Every structure is written in C-alpha cells, then in structure tokens.
Amino acid sequence: MKSSKNHSKRKKKTNSSSSSISITSPLEKKAKEKECSDDEVFQALDMAGHVAAKLDDITSKLDRLKSIEETIHNVAGSIKALEQKIEKVEENVKEIKQEQQVMDKSLETMNNEIQQLKNDRKRDEFEYYGFQEETNFRGEYYKQIHGTAMGSPISVTVANLVMEIVESRALSTFVSAPKVFKRYVDDTICIIHKDHSIDDFHKCLNDQYKKIKFTIERYSDKGLPFLDTLNTVNQDVSIQVSMYRKKTHTDRYLHFDSHHPSKHKAAVVHTLAYRKESLLSDETSKRKEQEHLEKSLLKNGYPEKFIQRHSVIRKKDNGVKEGKDETKGFAVLPYVKGTTERVQRILQQHNIKCCIKPDKTLRQILSKPKDPVEYEKQSGVVYRIPCDTVLVLRLDVDETVTFESLMRCIEESPKDSTSSSSELEAVKSQNVSSEEHVLLAQLYFQLHVDCSA
C-alpha cells in the first residue's frame, strides 16, 4: 500500500513539471500493469466465489437429475411390466369375449328353441281350443276342420288378425294403394283413383288367400251403402251421409208392452236417436230420420211423449261428483215387474249397483243346436260310492274318467266290497278344472267312501 502512494505522488510531480509532453518509463508501465492485475485478481476471486456457488447448485441439480433418471428408469421398468400385464389382461379379455360370444350364441339358440316350443305349444293349444270345435247332432259327432265356430269368444280376434294380414298384403303389393280404405269386421269401403281399375284391386284382394273371397259393390247414382249409412257424393264433391236400411229391415224393435224394465225401453229410443245425431251429416237427413223413427216406434206401442222425452241427447258429465259414496257391490237381478224395482231401491240405499236382465230370453228357450251328452258318457265328474269299506280303484293312464270307466272298475273290484253298482251316486263337480282331470287320469287315485253307521 505504501509503494502505491509514493508512486501516485511522483506522478503528480511529473505532470506539474512537464505540461506539454508525458513520458512514461518502463517501470511505471510495469507498475500500472501490476496495479491492474491486482484489481482483476480481486474481481476474479469475487467471480470465482459466484462460480463456485453456481457449481454447487449445478452439482446438486445434476444429483437430482441422476435421481430423477433412476426414478424414471424404475418407472419405465414398472410401466413395461404393466404393459406386459395389460397385454395379458387384454388377451384374457379377448378369450372371455370369445367365450361370451359362444355362450350368447348358445343362449340365443336355447331361447329360440324355447320360444319355438312355446309357440308350438301355443299354436297347438290355439288349434285345439280355437279350431277343434266338435258337436253332437242326432247321435253323430261333427268336427269343424277350417276356421273358428260362430259365437266362439276367440272368433272375433282371429277374424280381425286374418283380415289385417290380407289387407296389409294387398295394399303393399298393389300398384297404387287406395286413398281411403276403412273396414268394420267384414264390411269395407275404399276410394280408388280413376287411373286404376277397381277390378284389378278386387282381384288383388282375392289372390291373397284362396279361402277368403271378397264381393264388390260399385258406386251408383243412389250412392254407396256402408254399414247403416248411405254415402252420396254431391256436386261440390262433398259426401252426404244418410241412413240406410236393407230391404229385409222390418222396423221391429222391443215392444213397449213386453215384460222388460222401462230403462230397456228408454234405451231403445235413446240409441236410435243417438245414432241419428252421430252418423248423419246434414239437418235434412236428420229431420227425415226423426220422422221415420217416430212412426216406427209408434207402431211398436211407444207413447209419443215417451219418444220425445228420451230422444233428447244430453251431454255426459264425465267429472267425478264430490261427496258421492263409492259403490260397495254389484248385483244382477232377474226382472219381475213390481218386485225387482223394490229390491233395486233397497240395494241402492246401501250403495249397491244393480243390473236388470230378463228372466227368460228366446235364445234360452229356442236355441239348443247341440244334443245333450248322455249321463253315462259325461266326463269331469266327481263320484261318491257309499259302503262300509274303503274301495280302491285303479284307472289306466290314458283312460278318460267317465261314469262307464268307474262302473267297469267297480265290477272288477274285490268281491268283499259291499257296494253295488246300484248304490253309485255321481255328484257334479263345480270347481274341478281340466288340468286336475288330466292329473287324475295320470295318477292312481282312491275313492274314499262314506261308511254307514
């Protein structure tokens, strides 16, 4: 430090002595170089400290990176192991899916077979109960081989299903479907474009099923009848609907003096008036129909005031009346004039609805097309044999349980039985179903008899 101060004093003196020319000696140059190198050393040392700190940070970061690399290497190894496991799992899943597809196919096949069996069973039952119609007439049995019997509950459903199939086939295969095609049971009305022949469409309908043939009636100047209406096309292309009656119509209704409740007679008038209001299209047709109804009902003994009172169509109130008690039951009463009305009033006081029906009808009196089955040939009967012992009878598996079969078993029974054929009593069973009879026919059964005291 002292040498540097002396050096600076000398420098000031030289500057003051020589103002125009500056001369530096080699020693001074060396001194200056020495002075500069000291400053650089201090700076270098200072920078070295910073560099050392940075090196420490870098080494720590490198150590971290090495640990991260090791961790990544370990993770990569575990990922590879997981990928291998995933591949194995995927292979197992594929195998399971293949097995599942095989099982699904087998289940589908089984379901189809089960459904086919069910359909076959339903078809067999349907054919047996719906089409196996038999009747006994004058000692001979007759069987219906095609279609269903008239009056059978299943006939309406079968007829509608068959007609829907025939119609859908005809409408889908014809060149141009009719603009209007309406059917009620077996009566159909349709509107076809003039460019297409009516005969072609008629032939298309008849070709669908050989045992069902349609008849045709064309539109004429008088109109086209459909059910109870006559449809006429006006000049303005509107359709006028009036009432239509066949030539065989007699205008005979329930006579007013017949032994029926007054509500039934009022229903006759109300039904005819409601049909007039709901079917006819213009007031002129309604007025003509009202005049015709009054004349017809007067001929059937109905008073004029009775006709006028029950011809009024009132709007129904479908709302629930508040405070109205719920009905507790329903009773069907045979009609006896003067008595049924009293019973009905008593039941109505206890919130029991009543329906009145005639005691006898012409169908019950006159309609007996089938011959009655002889008592000895009736099946579905429970028999009781009175004796002082228990009589055990055996029937064959395929044998029908009838009076005759039991008589034969009794004759073949042991001789020690005190019962005889004359003591046999047959009691009709009201609660035995056909399935129970089949079960009885397939199993051995015992007849436990009442023993006399």
mmCIF file of C-alpha atoms in Angstrom, residues 279-450:
data_model
loop_
_atom_site.group_PDB
_atom_site.id
_atom_site.type_symbol
_atom_site.label_atom_id
_atom_site.label_comp_id
_atom_site.label_asym_id
_atom_site.label_seq_id
_atom_site.Cartn_x
_atom_site.Cartn_y
_atom_site.Cartn_z
ATOM 1 C CA LEU A 279 -123.989 -40.568 -38.132
ATOM 2 C CA LEU A 280 -126.000 -38.237 -40.351
ATOM 3 C CA SER A 281 -124.253 -35.238 -41.902
ATOM 4 C CA ASP A 282 -127.000 -32.646 -42.571
ATOM 5 C CA GLU A 283 -130.144 -31.405 -40.878
ATOM 6 C CA THR A 284 -132.430 -32.525 -43.711
ATOM 7 C CA SER A 285 -131.388 -36.160 -43.300
ATOM 8 C CA LYS A 286 -131.727 -35.896 -39.513
ATOM 9 C CA ARG A 287 -135.257 -34.487 -39.781
ATOM 10 C CA LYS A 288 -136.351 -37.269 -42.166
ATOM 11 C CA GLU A 289 -134.827 -39.902 -39.903
ATOM 12 C CA GLN A 290 -136.602 -38.464 -36.850
ATOM 13 C CA GLU A 291 -139.957 -38.688 -38.631
ATOM 14 C CA HIS A 292 -139.233 -42.280 -39.641
ATOM 15 C CA LEU A 293 -138.242 -43.226 -36.072
ATOM 16 C CA GLU A 294 -141.399 -41.740 -34.575
ATOM 17 C CA LYS A 295 -143.596 -43.706 -36.996
ATOM 18 C CA SER A 296 -141.708 -46.949 -36.335
ATOM 19 C CA LEU A 297 -141.773 -46.565 -32.550
ATOM 20 C CA LEU A 298 -145.475 -45.687 -32.550
ATOM 21 C CA LYS A 299 -146.118 -48.956 -34.390
ATOM 22 C CA ASN A 300 -144.205 -50.749 -31.629
ATOM 23 C CA GLY A 301 -146.515 -49.313 -28.959
ATOM 24 C CA TYR A 302 -144.331 -46.457 -27.663
ATOM 25 C CA PRO A 303 -146.247 -43.351 -26.487
ATOM 26 C CA GLU A 304 -145.447 -40.118 -28.277
ATOM 27 C CA LYS A 305 -144.431 -38.311 -25.074
ATOM 28 C CA PHE A 306 -142.138 -41.212 -24.139
ATOM 29 C CA ILE A 307 -140.445 -40.940 -27.556
ATOM 30 C CA GLN A 308 -139.985 -37.187 -27.297
ATOM 31 C CA ARG A 309 -138.651 -37.338 -23.738
ATOM 32 C CA HIS A 310 -135.990 -39.975 -24.440
ATOM 33 C CA SER A 311 -134.993 -38.677 -27.887
ATOM 34 C CA VAL A 312 -133.181 -35.727 -26.325
ATOM 35 C CA ILE A 313 -129.397 -36.235 -26.401
ATOM 36 C CA ARG A 314 -127.774 -34.810 -23.305
ATOM 37 C CA LYS A 315 -124.075 -34.225 -22.907
ATOM 38 C CA LYS A 316 -122.426 -36.596 -20.492
ATOM 39 C CA ASP A 317 -120.659 -35.146 -17.478
ATOM 40 C CA ASN A 318 -117.503 -37.215 -17.081
ATOM 41 C CA GLY A 319 -116.379 -35.318 -13.984
ATOM 42 C CA VAL A 320 -116.313 -37.025 -10.610
ATOM 43 C CA LYS A 321 -119.102 -35.830 -8.365
ATOM 44 C CA GLU A 322 -117.926 -34.731 -4.957
ATOM 45 C CA GLY A 323 -119.477 -36.339 -1.930
ATOM 46 C CA LYS A 324 -120.686 -39.367 -3.884
ATOM 47 C CA ASP A 325 -120.237 -42.607 -1.987
ATOM 48 C CA GLU A 326 -118.330 -45.449 -3.581
ATOM 49 C CA THR A 327 -120.279 -48.494 -4.671
ATOM 50 C CA LYS A 328 -119.973 -51.464 -2.364
ATOM 51 C CA GLY A 329 -121.009 -54.118 -4.835
ATOM 52 C CA PHE A 330 -122.809 -55.102 -7.998
ATOM 53 C CA ALA A 331 -125.944 -57.211 -8.309
ATOM 54 C CA VAL A 332 -127.654 -58.767 -11.338
ATOM 55 C CA LEU A 333 -131.395 -59.171 -10.813
ATOM 56 C CA PRO A 334 -133.901 -61.072 -12.960
ATOM 57 C CA TYR A 335 -136.791 -58.826 -13.903
ATOM 58 C CA VAL A 336 -140.136 -59.446 -12.246
ATOM 59 C CA LYS A 337 -142.451 -56.484 -12.627
ATOM 60 C CA GLY A 338 -143.179 -54.774 -9.320
ATOM 61 C CA THR A 339 -140.700 -56.871 -7.321
ATOM 62 C CA THR A 340 -137.370 -56.139 -8.965
ATOM 63 C CA GLU A 341 -137.901 -52.378 -8.671
ATOM 64 C CA ARG A 342 -138.384 -52.659 -4.890
ATOM 65 C CA VAL A 343 -135.280 -54.799 -4.460
ATOM 66 C CA GLN A 344 -133.310 -52.376 -6.589
ATOM 67 C CA ARG A 345 -134.333 -49.398 -4.459
ATOM 68 C CA ILE A 346 -133.321 -51.220 -1.268
ATOM 69 C CA LEU A 347 -129.908 -52.159 -2.693
ATOM 70 C CA GLN A 348 -129.287 -48.638 -3.949
ATOM 71 C CA GLN A 349 -129.747 -47.333 -0.411
ATOM 72 C CA HIS A 350 -126.690 -49.442 0.514
ATOM 73 C CA ASN A 351 -124.631 -48.195 -2.492
ATOM 74 C CA ILE A 352 -125.013 -51.431 -4.432
ATOM 75 C CA LYS A 353 -125.371 -51.080 -8.188
ATOM 76 C CA CYS A 354 -127.996 -53.192 -9.902
ATOM 77 C CA CYS A 355 -128.278 -54.579 -13.395
ATOM 78 C CA ILE A 356 -131.628 -55.972 -14.501
ATOM 79 C CA LYS A 357 -131.901 -58.724 -17.079
ATOM 80 C CA PRO A 358 -134.888 -60.625 -18.479
ATOM 81 C CA ASP A 359 -135.777 -63.823 -16.696
ATOM 82 C CA LYS A 360 -136.078 -65.766 -19.965
ATOM 83 C CA THR A 361 -134.898 -64.995 -23.478
ATOM 84 C CA LEU A 362 -135.798 -66.506 -26.829
ATOM 85 C CA ARG A 363 -132.221 -67.749 -27.141
ATOM 86 C CA GLN A 364 -132.548 -69.715 -23.924
ATOM 87 C CA ILE A 365 -135.881 -71.181 -24.978
ATOM 88 C CA LEU A 366 -135.365 -71.902 -28.678
ATOM 89 C CA SER A 367 -131.619 -72.102 -29.311
ATOM 90 C CA LYS A 368 -130.390 -75.601 -28.450
ATOM 91 C CA PRO A 369 -128.397 -76.723 -31.501
ATOM 92 C CA LYS A 370 -126.319 -79.359 -29.701
ATOM 93 C CA ASP A 371 -127.654 -82.653 -28.470
ATOM 94 C CA PRO A 372 -127.215 -83.154 -24.702
ATOM 95 C CA VAL A 373 -124.476 -85.590 -23.667
ATOM 96 C CA GLU A 374 -125.797 -88.764 -22.117
ATOM 97 C CA TYR A 375 -125.338 -89.009 -18.374
ATOM 98 C CA GLU A 376 -123.213 -92.169 -18.586
ATOM 99 C CA LYS A 377 -120.800 -90.542 -21.086
ATOM 100 C CA GLN A 378 -120.185 -87.318 -19.190
ATOM 101 C CA SER A 379 -116.626 -86.625 -18.034
ATOM 102 C CA GLY A 380 -115.238 -84.256 -15.445
ATOM 103 C CA VAL A 381 -117.400 -85.682 -12.662
ATOM 104 C CA VAL A 382 -116.587 -86.492 -9.021
ATOM 105 C CA TYR A 383 -118.136 -89.734 -7.867
ATOM 106 C CA ARG A 384 -119.102 -90.901 -4.343
ATOM 107 C CA ILE A 385 -119.690 -94.561 -3.512
ATOM 108 C CA PRO A 386 -121.433 -95.282 -0.181
ATOM 109 C CA CYS A 387 -120.307 -98.500 1.557
ATOM 110 C CA ASP A 388 -118.799 -99.673 4.825
ATOM 111 C CA THR A 389 -115.267 -100.114 3.465
ATOM 112 C CA VAL A 390 -112.774 -98.091 1.506
ATOM 113 C CA LEU A 391 -112.844 -99.004 -2.158
ATOM 114 C CA VAL A 392 -109.567 -98.528 -4.031
ATOM 115 C CA LEU A 393 -109.902 -98.292 -7.800
ATOM 116 C CA ARG A 394 -107.196 -98.127 -10.436
ATOM 117 C CA LEU A 395 -107.610 -96.424 -13.789
ATOM 118 C CA ASP A 396 -105.345 -96.707 -16.807
ATOM 119 C CA VAL A 397 -103.138 -93.718 -17.569
ATOM 120 C CA ASP A 398 -104.774 -92.865 -20.899
ATOM 121 C CA GLU A 399 -108.304 -93.673 -19.806
ATOM 122 C CA THR A 400 -110.879 -90.899 -19.580
ATOM 123 C CA VAL A 401 -112.562 -90.598 -16.208
ATOM 124 C CA THR A 402 -116.217 -91.241 -17.019
ATOM 125 C CA PHE A 403 -119.182 -92.958 -15.445
ATOM 126 C CA GLU A 404 -118.645 -96.056 -17.605
ATOM 127 C CA SER A 405 -114.953 -96.414 -16.658
ATOM 128 C CA LEU A 406 -115.800 -96.276 -12.952
ATOM 129 C CA MET A 407 -118.586 -98.796 -13.417
ATOM 130 C CA ARG A 408 -116.102 -101.166 -15.038
ATOM 131 C CA CYS A 409 -113.627 -100.683 -12.178
ATOM 132 C CA ILE A 410 -116.352 -101.366 -9.626
ATOM 133 C CA GLU A 411 -117.294 -104.595 -11.354
ATOM 134 C CA GLU A 412 -113.617 -105.672 -11.317
ATOM 135 C CA SER A 413 -113.184 -104.698 -7.643
ATOM 136 C CA PRO A 414 -112.840 -107.334 -4.868
ATOM 137 C CA LYS A 415 -115.970 -109.305 -4.045
ATOM 138 C CA ASP A 416 -115.817 -108.469 -0.341
ATOM 139 C CA SER A 417 -116.892 -104.930 -1.078
ATOM 140 C CA THR A 418 -120.474 -104.428 -0.019
ATOM 141 C CA SER A 419 -121.056 -101.679 -2.551
ATOM 142 C CA SER A 420 -123.013 -102.365 -5.688
ATOM 143 C CA SER A 421 -123.476 -100.526 -8.943
ATOM 144 C CA SER A 422 -126.957 -99.504 -7.910
ATOM 145 C CA GLU A 423 -125.515 -97.607 -4.948
ATOM 146 C CA LEU A 424 -123.291 -95.453 -7.166
ATOM 147 C CA GLU A 425 -124.006 -91.773 -6.940
ATOM 148 C CA ALA A 426 -122.480 -89.151 -9.212
ATOM 149 C CA VAL A 427 -122.026 -85.646 -7.968
ATOM 150 C CA LYS A 428 -121.158 -82.903 -10.417
ATOM 151 C CA SER A 429 -118.001 -81.004 -9.542
ATOM 152 C CA GLN A 430 -118.215 -77.242 -9.939
ATOM 153 C CA ASN A 431 -114.579 -76.486 -9.054
ATOM 154 C CA VAL A 432 -112.548 -79.179 -10.835
ATOM 155 C CA SER A 433 -110.522 -77.863 -13.778
ATOM 156 C CA SER A 434 -109.431 -79.760 -16.858
ATOM 157 C CA GLU A 435 -105.821 -79.805 -15.615
ATOM 158 C CA GLU A 436 -106.908 -81.565 -12.440
ATOM 159 C CA HIS A 437 -108.771 -84.145 -14.501
ATOM 160 C CA VAL A 438 -105.649 -84.766 -16.561
ATOM 161 C CA LEU A 439 -103.673 -85.177 -13.340
ATOM 162 C CA LEU A 440 -106.254 -87.576 -12.019
ATOM 163 C CA ALA A 441 -106.096 -89.551 -15.241
ATOM 164 C CA GLN A 442 -102.306 -89.843 -14.995
ATOM 165 C CA LEU A 443 -102.108 -90.918 -11.362
ATOM 166 C CA TYR A 444 -103.644 -93.608 -9.241
ATOM 167 C CA PHE A 445 -106.373 -92.304 -7.048
ATOM 168 C CA GLN A 446 -108.511 -93.568 -4.261
ATOM 169 C CA LEU A 447 -112.166 -93.131 -3.712
ATOM 170 C CA HIS A 448 -112.834 -92.708 -0.006
ATOM 171 C CA VAL A 449 -116.397 -93.630 0.627
ATOM 172 C CA ASP A 450 -118.784 -92.686 3.374
#
